[in-house]
mmCIF file of C-alpha atoms and ligand atoms in Angstrom:
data_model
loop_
_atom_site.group_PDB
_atom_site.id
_atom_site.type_symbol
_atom_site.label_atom_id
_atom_site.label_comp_id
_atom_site.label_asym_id
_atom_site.label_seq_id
_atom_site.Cartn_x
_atom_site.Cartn_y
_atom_site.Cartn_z
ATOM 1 C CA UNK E 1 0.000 0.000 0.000
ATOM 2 C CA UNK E 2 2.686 2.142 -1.134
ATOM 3 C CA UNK E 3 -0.027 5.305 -1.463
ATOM 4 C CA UNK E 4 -1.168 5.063 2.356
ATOM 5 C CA UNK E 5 2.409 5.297 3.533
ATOM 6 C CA UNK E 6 3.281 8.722 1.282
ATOM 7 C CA UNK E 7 0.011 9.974 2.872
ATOM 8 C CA UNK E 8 1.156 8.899 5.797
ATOM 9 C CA UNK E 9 3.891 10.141 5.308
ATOM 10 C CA UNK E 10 3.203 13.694 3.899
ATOM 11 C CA UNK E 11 0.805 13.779 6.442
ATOM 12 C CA UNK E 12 3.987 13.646 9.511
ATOM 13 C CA UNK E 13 5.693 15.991 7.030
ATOM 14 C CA UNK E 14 2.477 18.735 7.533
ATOM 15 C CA UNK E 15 2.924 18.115 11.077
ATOM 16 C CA UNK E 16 6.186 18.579 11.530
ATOM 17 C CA UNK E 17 6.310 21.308 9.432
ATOM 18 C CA UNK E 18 3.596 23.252 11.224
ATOM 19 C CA UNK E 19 5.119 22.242 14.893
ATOM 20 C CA UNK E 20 8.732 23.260 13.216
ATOM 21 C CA UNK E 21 6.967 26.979 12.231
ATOM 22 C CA UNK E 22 6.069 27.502 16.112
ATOM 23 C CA UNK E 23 9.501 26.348 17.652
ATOM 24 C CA UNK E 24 11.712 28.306 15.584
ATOM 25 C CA UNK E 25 9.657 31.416 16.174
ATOM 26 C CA UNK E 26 12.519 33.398 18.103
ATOM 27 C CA UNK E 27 11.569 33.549 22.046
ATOM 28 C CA UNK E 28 11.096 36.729 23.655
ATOM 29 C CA UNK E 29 14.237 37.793 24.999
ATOM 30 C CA UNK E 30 15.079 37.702 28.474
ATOM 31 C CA UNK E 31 16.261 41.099 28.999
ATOM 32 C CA UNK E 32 15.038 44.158 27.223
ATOM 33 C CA UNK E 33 16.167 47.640 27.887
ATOM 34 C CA UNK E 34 13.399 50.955 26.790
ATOM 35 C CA UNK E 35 14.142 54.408 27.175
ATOM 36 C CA UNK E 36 10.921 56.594 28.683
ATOM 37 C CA UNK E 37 10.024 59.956 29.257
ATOM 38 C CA UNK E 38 8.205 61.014 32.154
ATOM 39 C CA UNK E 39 6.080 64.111 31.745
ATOM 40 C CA UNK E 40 4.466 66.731 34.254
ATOM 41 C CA UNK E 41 2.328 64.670 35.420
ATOM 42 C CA UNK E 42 4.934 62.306 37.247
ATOM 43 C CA UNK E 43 4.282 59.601 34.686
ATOM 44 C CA UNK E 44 5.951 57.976 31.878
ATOM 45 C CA UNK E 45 4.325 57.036 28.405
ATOM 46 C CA UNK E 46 3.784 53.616 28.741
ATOM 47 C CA UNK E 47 6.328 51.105 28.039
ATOM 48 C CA UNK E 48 5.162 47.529 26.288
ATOM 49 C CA UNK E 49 7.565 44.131 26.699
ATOM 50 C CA UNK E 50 6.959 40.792 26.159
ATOM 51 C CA UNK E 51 7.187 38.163 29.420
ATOM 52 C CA UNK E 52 8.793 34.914 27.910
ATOM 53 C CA UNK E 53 7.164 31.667 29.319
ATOM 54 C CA UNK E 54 8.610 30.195 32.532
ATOM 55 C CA UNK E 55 9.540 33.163 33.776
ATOM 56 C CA UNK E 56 10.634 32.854 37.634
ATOM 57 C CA UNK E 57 10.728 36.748 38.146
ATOM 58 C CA UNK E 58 10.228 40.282 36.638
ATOM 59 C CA UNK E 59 12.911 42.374 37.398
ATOM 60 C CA UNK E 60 12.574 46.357 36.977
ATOM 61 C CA UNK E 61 15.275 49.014 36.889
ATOM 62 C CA UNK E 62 14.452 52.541 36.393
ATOM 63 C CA UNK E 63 17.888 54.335 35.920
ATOM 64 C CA UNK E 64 17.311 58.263 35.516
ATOM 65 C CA UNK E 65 18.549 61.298 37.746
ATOM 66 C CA UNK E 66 20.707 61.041 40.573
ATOM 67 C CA UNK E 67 18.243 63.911 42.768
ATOM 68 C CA UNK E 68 14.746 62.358 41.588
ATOM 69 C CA UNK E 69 12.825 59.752 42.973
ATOM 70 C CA UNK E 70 11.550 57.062 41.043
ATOM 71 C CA UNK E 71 8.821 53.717 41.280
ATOM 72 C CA UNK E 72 6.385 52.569 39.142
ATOM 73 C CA UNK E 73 3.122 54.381 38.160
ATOM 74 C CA UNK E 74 1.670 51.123 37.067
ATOM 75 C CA UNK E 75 2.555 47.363 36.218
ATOM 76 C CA UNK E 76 0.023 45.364 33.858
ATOM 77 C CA UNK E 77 1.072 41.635 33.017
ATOM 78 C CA UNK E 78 -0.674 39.675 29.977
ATOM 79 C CA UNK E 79 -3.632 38.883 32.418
ATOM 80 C CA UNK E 80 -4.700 42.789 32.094
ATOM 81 C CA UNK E 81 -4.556 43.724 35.906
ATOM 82 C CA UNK E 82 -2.346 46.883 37.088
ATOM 83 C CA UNK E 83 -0.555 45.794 40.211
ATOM 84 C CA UNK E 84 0.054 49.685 40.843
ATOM 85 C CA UNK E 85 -3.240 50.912 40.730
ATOM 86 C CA UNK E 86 -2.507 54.431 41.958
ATOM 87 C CA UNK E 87 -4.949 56.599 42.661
ATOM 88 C CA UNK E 88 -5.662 60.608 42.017
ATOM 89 C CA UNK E 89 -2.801 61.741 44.565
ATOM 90 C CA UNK E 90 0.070 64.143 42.824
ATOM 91 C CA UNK E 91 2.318 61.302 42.732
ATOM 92 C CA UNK E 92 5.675 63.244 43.112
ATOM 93 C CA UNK E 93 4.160 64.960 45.692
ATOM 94 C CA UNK E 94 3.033 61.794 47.433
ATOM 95 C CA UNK E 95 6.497 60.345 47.241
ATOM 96 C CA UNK E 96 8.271 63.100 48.425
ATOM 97 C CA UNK E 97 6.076 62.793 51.615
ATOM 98 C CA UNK E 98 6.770 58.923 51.886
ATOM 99 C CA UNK E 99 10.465 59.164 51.450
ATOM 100 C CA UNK E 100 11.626 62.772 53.028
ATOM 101 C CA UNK E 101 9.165 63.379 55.809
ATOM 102 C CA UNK E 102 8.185 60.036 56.507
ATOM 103 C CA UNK E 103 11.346 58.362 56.103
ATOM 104 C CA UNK E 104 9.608 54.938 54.936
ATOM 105 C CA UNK E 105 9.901 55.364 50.912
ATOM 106 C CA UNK E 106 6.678 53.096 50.320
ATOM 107 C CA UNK E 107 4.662 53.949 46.994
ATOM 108 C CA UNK E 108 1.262 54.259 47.370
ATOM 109 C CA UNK E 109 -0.571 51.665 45.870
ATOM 110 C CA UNK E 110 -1.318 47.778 45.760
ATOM 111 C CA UNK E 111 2.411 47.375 45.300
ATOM 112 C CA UNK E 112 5.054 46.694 47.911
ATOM 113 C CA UNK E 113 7.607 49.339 46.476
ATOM 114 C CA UNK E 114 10.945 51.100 47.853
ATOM 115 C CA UNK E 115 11.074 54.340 46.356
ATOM 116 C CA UNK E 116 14.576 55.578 45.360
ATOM 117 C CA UNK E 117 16.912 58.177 44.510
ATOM 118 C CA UNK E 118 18.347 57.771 40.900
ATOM 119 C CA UNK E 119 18.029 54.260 40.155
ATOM 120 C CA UNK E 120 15.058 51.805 41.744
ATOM 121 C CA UNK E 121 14.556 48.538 41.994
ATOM 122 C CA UNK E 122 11.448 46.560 41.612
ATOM 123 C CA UNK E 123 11.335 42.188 41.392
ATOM 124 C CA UNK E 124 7.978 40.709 41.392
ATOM 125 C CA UNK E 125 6.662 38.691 42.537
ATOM 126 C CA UNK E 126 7.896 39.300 45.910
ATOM 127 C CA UNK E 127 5.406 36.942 47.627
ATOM 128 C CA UNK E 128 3.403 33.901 47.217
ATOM 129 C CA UNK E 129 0.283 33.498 45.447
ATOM 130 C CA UNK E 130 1.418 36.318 42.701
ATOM 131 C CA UNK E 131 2.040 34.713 39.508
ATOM 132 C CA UNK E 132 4.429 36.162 36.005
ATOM 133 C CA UNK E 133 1.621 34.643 33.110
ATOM 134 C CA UNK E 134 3.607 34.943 30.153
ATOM 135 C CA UNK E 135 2.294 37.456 27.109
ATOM 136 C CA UNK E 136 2.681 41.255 26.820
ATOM 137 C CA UNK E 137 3.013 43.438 29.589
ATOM 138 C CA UNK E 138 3.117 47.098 30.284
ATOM 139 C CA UNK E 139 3.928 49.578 32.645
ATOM 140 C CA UNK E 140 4.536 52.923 33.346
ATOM 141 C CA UNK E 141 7.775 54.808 35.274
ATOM 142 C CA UNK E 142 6.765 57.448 38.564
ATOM 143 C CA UNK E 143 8.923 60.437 39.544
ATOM 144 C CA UNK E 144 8.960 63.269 41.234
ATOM 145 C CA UNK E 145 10.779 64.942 38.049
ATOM 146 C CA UNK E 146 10.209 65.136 34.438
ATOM 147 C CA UNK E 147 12.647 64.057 32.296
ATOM 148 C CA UNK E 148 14.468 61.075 30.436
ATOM 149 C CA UNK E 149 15.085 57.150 32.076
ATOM 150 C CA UNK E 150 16.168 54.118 31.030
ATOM 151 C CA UNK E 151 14.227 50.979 32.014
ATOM 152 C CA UNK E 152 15.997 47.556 32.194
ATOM 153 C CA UNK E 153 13.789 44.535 32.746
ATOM 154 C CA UNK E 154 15.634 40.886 33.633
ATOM 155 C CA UNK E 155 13.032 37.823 33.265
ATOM 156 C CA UNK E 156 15.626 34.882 34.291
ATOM 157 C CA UNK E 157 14.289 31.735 33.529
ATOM 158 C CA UNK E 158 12.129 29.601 36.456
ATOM 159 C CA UNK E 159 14.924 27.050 36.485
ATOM 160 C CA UNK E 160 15.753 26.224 40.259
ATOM 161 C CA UNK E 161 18.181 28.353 40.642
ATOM 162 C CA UNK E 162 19.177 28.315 44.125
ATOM 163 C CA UNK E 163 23.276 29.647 44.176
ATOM 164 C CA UNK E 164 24.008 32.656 45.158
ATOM 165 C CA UNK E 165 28.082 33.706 44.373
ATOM 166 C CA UNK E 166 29.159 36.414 46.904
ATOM 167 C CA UNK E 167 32.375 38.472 46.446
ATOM 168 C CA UNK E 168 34.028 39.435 49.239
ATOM 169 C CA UNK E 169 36.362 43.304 49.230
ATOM 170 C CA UNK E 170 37.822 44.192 51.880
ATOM 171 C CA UNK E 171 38.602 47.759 51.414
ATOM 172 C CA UNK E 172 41.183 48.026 53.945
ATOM 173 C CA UNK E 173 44.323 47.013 54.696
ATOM 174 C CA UNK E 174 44.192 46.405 58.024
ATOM 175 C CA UNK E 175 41.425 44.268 58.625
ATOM 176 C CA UNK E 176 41.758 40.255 58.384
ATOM 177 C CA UNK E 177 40.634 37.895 55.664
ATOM 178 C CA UNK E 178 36.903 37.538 56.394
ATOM 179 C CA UNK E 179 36.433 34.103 54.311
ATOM 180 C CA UNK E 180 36.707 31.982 56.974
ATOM 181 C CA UNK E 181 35.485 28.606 58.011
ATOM 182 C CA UNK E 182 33.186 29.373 60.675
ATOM 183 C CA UNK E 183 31.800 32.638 58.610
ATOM 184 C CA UNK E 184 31.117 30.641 55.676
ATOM 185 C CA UNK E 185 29.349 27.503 57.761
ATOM 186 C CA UNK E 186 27.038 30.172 59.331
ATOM 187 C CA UNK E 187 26.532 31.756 56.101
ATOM 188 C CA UNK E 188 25.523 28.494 54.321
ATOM 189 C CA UNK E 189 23.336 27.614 57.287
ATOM 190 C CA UNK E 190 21.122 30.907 57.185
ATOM 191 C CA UNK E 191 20.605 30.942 53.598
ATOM 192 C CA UNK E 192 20.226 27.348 53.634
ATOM 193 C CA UNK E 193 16.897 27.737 55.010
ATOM 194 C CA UNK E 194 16.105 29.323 52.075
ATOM 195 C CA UNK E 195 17.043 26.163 49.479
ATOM 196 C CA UNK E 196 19.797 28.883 48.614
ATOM 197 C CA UNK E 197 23.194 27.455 48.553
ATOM 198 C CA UNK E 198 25.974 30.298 48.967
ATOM 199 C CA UNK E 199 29.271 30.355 47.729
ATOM 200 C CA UNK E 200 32.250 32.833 48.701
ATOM 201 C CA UNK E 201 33.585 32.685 44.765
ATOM 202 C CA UNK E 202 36.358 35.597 45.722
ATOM 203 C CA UNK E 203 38.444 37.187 48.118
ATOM 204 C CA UNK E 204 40.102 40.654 47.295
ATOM 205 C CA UNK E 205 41.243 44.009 49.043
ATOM 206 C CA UNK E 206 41.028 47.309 47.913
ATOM 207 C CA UNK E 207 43.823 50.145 49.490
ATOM 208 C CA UNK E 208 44.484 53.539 49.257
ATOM 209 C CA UNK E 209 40.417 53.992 48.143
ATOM 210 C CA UNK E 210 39.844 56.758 50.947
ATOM 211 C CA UNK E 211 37.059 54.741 51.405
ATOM 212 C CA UNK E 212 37.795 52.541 54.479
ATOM 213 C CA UNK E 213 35.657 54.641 56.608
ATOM 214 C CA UNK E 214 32.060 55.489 55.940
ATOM 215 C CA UNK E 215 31.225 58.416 57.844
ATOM 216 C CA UNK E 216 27.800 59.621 56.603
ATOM 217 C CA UNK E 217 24.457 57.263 55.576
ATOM 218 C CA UNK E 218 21.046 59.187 54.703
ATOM 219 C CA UNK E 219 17.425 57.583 55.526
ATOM 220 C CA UNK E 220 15.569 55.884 54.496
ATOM 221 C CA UNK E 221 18.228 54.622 51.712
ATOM 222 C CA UNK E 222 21.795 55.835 50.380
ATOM 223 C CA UNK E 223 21.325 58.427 47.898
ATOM 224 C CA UNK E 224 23.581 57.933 44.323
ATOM 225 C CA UNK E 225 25.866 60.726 45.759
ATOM 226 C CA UNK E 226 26.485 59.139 49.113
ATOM 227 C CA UNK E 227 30.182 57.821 50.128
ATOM 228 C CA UNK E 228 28.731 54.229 50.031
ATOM 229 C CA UNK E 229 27.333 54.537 46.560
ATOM 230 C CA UNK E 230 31.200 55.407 45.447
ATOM 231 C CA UNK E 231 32.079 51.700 46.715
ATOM 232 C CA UNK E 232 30.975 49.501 43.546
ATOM 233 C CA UNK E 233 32.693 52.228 41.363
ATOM 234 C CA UNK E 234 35.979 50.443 42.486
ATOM 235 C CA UNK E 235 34.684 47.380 40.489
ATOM 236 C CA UNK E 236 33.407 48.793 37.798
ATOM 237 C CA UNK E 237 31.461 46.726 34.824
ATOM 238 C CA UNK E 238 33.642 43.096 34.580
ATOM 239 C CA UNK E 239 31.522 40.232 33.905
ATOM 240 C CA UNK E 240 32.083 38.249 36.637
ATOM 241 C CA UNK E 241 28.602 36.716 38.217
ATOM 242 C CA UNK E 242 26.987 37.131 41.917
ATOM 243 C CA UNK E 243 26.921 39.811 44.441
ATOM 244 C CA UNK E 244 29.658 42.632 45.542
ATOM 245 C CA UNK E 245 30.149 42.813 49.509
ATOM 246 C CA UNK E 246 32.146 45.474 51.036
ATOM 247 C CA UNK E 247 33.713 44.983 53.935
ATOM 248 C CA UNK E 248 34.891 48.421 55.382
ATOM 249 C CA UNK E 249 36.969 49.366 58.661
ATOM 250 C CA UNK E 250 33.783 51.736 60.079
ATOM 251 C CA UNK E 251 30.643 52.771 59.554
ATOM 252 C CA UNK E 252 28.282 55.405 60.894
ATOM 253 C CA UNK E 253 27.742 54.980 64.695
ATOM 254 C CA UNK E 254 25.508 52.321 65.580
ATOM 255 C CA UNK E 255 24.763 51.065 61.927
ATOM 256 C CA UNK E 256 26.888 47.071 61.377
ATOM 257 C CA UNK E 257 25.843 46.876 58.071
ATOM 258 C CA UNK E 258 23.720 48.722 54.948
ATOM 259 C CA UNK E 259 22.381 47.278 51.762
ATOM 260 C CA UNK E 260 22.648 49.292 48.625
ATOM 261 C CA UNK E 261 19.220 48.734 48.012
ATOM 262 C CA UNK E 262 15.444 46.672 48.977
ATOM 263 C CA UNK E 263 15.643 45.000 46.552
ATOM 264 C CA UNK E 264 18.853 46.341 45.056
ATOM 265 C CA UNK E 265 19.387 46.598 40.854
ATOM 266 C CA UNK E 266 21.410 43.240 40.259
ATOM 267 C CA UNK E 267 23.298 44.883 37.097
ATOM 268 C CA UNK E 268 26.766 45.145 37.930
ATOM 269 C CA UNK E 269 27.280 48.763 36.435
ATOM 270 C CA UNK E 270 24.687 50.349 39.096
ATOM 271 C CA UNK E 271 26.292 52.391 41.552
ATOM 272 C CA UNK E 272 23.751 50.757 43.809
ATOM 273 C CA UNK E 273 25.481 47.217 43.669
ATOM 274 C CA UNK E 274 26.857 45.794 46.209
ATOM 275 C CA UNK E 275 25.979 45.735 50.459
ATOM 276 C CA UNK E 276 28.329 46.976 52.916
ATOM 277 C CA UNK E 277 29.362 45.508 56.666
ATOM 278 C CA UNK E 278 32.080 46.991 58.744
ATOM 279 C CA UNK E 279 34.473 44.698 59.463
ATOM 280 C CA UNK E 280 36.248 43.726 63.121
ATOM 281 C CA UNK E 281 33.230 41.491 65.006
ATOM 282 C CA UNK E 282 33.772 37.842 64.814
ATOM 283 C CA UNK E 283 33.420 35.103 62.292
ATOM 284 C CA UNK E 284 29.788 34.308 62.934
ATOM 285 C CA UNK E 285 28.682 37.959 63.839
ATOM 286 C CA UNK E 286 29.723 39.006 60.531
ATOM 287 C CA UNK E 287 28.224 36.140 58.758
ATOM 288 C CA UNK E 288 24.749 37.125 60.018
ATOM 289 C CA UNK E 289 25.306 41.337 59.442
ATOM 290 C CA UNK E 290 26.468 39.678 55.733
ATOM 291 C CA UNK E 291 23.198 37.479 55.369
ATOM 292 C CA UNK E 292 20.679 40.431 56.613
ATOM 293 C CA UNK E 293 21.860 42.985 54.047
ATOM 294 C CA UNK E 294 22.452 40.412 51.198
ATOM 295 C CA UNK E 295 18.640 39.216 52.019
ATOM 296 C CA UNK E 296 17.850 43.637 51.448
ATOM 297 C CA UNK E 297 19.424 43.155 48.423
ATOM 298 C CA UNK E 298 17.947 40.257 47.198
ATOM 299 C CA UNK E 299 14.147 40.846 48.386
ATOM 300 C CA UNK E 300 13.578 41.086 52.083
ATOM 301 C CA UNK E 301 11.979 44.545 54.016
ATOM 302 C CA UNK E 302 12.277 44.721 57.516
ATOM 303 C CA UNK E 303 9.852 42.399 59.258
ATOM 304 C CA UNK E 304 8.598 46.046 60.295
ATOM 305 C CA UNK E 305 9.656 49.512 59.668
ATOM 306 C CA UNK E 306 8.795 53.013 61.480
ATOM 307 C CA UNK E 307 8.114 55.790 60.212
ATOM 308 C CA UNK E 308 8.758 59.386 61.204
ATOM 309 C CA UNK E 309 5.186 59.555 62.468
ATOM 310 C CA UNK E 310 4.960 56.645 64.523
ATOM 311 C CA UNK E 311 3.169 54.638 62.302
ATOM 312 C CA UNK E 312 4.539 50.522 61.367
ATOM 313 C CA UNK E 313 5.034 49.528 57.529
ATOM 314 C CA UNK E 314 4.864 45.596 57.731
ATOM 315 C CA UNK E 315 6.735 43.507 55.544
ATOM 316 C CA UNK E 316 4.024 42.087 52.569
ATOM 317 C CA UNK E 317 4.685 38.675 54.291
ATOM 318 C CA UNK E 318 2.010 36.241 55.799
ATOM 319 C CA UNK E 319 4.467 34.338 57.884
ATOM 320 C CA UNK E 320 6.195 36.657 59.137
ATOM 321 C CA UNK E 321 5.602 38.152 63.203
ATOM 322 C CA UNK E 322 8.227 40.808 65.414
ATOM 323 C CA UNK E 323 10.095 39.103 67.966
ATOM 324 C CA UNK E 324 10.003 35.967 66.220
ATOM 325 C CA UNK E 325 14.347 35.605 66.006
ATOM 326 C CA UNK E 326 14.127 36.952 62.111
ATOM 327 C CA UNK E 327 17.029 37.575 60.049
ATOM 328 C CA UNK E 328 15.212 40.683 59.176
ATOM 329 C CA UNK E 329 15.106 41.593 62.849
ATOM 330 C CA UNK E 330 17.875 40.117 64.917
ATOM 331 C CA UNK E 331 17.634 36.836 64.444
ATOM 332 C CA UNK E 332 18.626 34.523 62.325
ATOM 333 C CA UNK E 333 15.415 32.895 60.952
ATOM 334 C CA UNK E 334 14.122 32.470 57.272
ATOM 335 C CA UNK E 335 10.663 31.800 56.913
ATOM 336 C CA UNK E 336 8.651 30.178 53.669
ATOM 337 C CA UNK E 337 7.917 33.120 52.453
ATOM 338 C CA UNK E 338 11.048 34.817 52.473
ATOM 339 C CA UNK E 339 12.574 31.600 50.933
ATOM 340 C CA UNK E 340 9.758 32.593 48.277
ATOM 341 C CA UNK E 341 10.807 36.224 47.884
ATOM 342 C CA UNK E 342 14.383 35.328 47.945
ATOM 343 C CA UNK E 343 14.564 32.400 44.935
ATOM 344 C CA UNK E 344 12.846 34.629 42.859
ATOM 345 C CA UNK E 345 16.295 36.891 42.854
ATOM 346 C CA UNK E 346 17.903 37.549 38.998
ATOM 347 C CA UNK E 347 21.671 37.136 40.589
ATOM 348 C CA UNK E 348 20.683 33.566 41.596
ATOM 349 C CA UNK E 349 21.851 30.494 38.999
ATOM 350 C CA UNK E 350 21.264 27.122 38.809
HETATM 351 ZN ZN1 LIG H 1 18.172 45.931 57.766
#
């Protein structure tokens, strides 16, 4: 039956054929960077990407002026919803209030988001039960200012990725190598709660910076012109893969550690990457100062913050209650949720 089989076989050719069409259609890309304006109003014209499937996180960087502030005025994935949904406020207005008189930084809206100075930082989702559906999205850019900004948006893969490379400077030459034994058990014990397995992949010092000692810090986050934004400068743009930590001989009374940002921009050109820890307490005293601000950096708020006014910003965390022993208190502790928040991190690989 020599005619069934060319059917047959003509038939699998059609087939493979069409399924060949759909699989060499080129996949969205995984980063895309889109250059806004935003106007008078305090919002940017809308900016339209595509959100490849299997997706484990959307990552947003707004880089614009060093002395405005900048969120997002709205975020609408393929299913149609703005996460944002700001109201009729003036929104630079509004964020002025949040981040100079309040001292919190927190966007109004149905978002969870740290306002910033110059560059800002956005990764969602940053708790359970919000998915990435793949298909076009949208958003628009907030400031306080008018003006130009670049918008770079990471969508790593949702591939397991649970290692997290940390580079360790010590910008000093007087302090001791910090990559010890027990540092680097305590470290992998903390973030092993998470499912995140750390590695220390380098050891370096930096002299003769005239950075050693950090003397000022500004609330409610550094600003791009602060002494600690300087710090990832030293490193500049090499390719190398993971996080920057800076290990410096003092900073500002009372303050063991800052993170560049919550969440921080994990592009390696940003003068906001990188934490900082001042060096001198022990092995496992550092390793915890180390695994608080890396966890800012990553995804993690405070379990709670207060404001100027009195009033308590929770963290956007179900499982998550003061006094508790938290990493993002004084403890130690990772809950479920914050093992959520931070494996959805861009700097993580498999
Ligand atoms: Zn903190």
């Amino acid at each position: 039956m020599p005619e069934r089989h060319s059917l047959l076989a003509l038939a699998a050719l059609v087939a493979v054929v069409v399924a060949g069409c759909g699989d060499n259609a080129e996949p969205p890309p995984r980063e895309v960077t889109l250059d806004a304006m935003v106007g008078a109003n305090g919002l940017s014209n809308e900016i339209v990407f595509t959100v490849p499937e299997d997706t484990r996180s959307v990552t947003i960087v707004v880089e614009g002026a060093a002395t405005a502030l900048y969120a997002l005025g709205a975020l609408t994935l393929f299913d149609g919803i703005d996460r944002v949904g700001l109201g009729a406020e003036p929104i630079g207005a509004a964020m002025r209030a949040s981040y100079d008189d309040e001292e919190i930084g927190q966007m109004p809206g149905g978002l969870l988001q740290s306002i910033r100075l110059g560059t800002y930082t956005h990764v969602y989702p940053y708790r359970p039960g919000q998915e990435v559906p793949a298909g076009q999205a949208r958003l628009r850019v907030a400031s306080d200012a008018a003006g130009p900004v670049r918008v770079t948006v990471l969508m790593p893969e949702e591939d397991a990725a649970n290692v997290l490379s940390l580079h360790l400077i010590v910008i000093s030459d007087t302090l001791t190598d910090p990559n010890t034994a027990p540092f680097v058990t305590e470290l992998e014990r903390i973030f092993g709660q998470a499912g995140i397995v750390v590695r220390v992949a380098s050891v370096e010092r930096i002299t003769g910076s005239a950075l050693e000692r950090i003397t000022q810090s500004t609330e409610p986050q550094e600003s791009p012109a602060s002494q600690s934004a300087m710090l990832p400068g030293l490193i500049g743009d090499d390719a190398r893969d993971g996080l920057d930590v800076f290990i410096v001989e003092s900073l500002p009374s009372g303050i063991g550690g800052l993170s560049l940002g919550t969440p921080g921009p994990p592009i390696r050109r940003s003068y906001y990457f990188g934490v900082l820890i001042r060096g001198g307490p022990g092995a496992v005293p550092l390793a915890r100062v180390v695994a608080h601000e890396v966890a800012h950096f990553l995804a993690l708020q405070h379990v709670q913050n207060i404001g100027i006014s009195g009033a308590i910003y929770p963290d956007p965390l179900d499982d998550t209650q003061p006094g508790q022993g938290n990493l993002m208190e004084t403890g130690t502790i990772l809950t479920a949720d914050q093992a959520f928040a931070l494996t959805r991190s861009a700097l993580l690989r498999p």
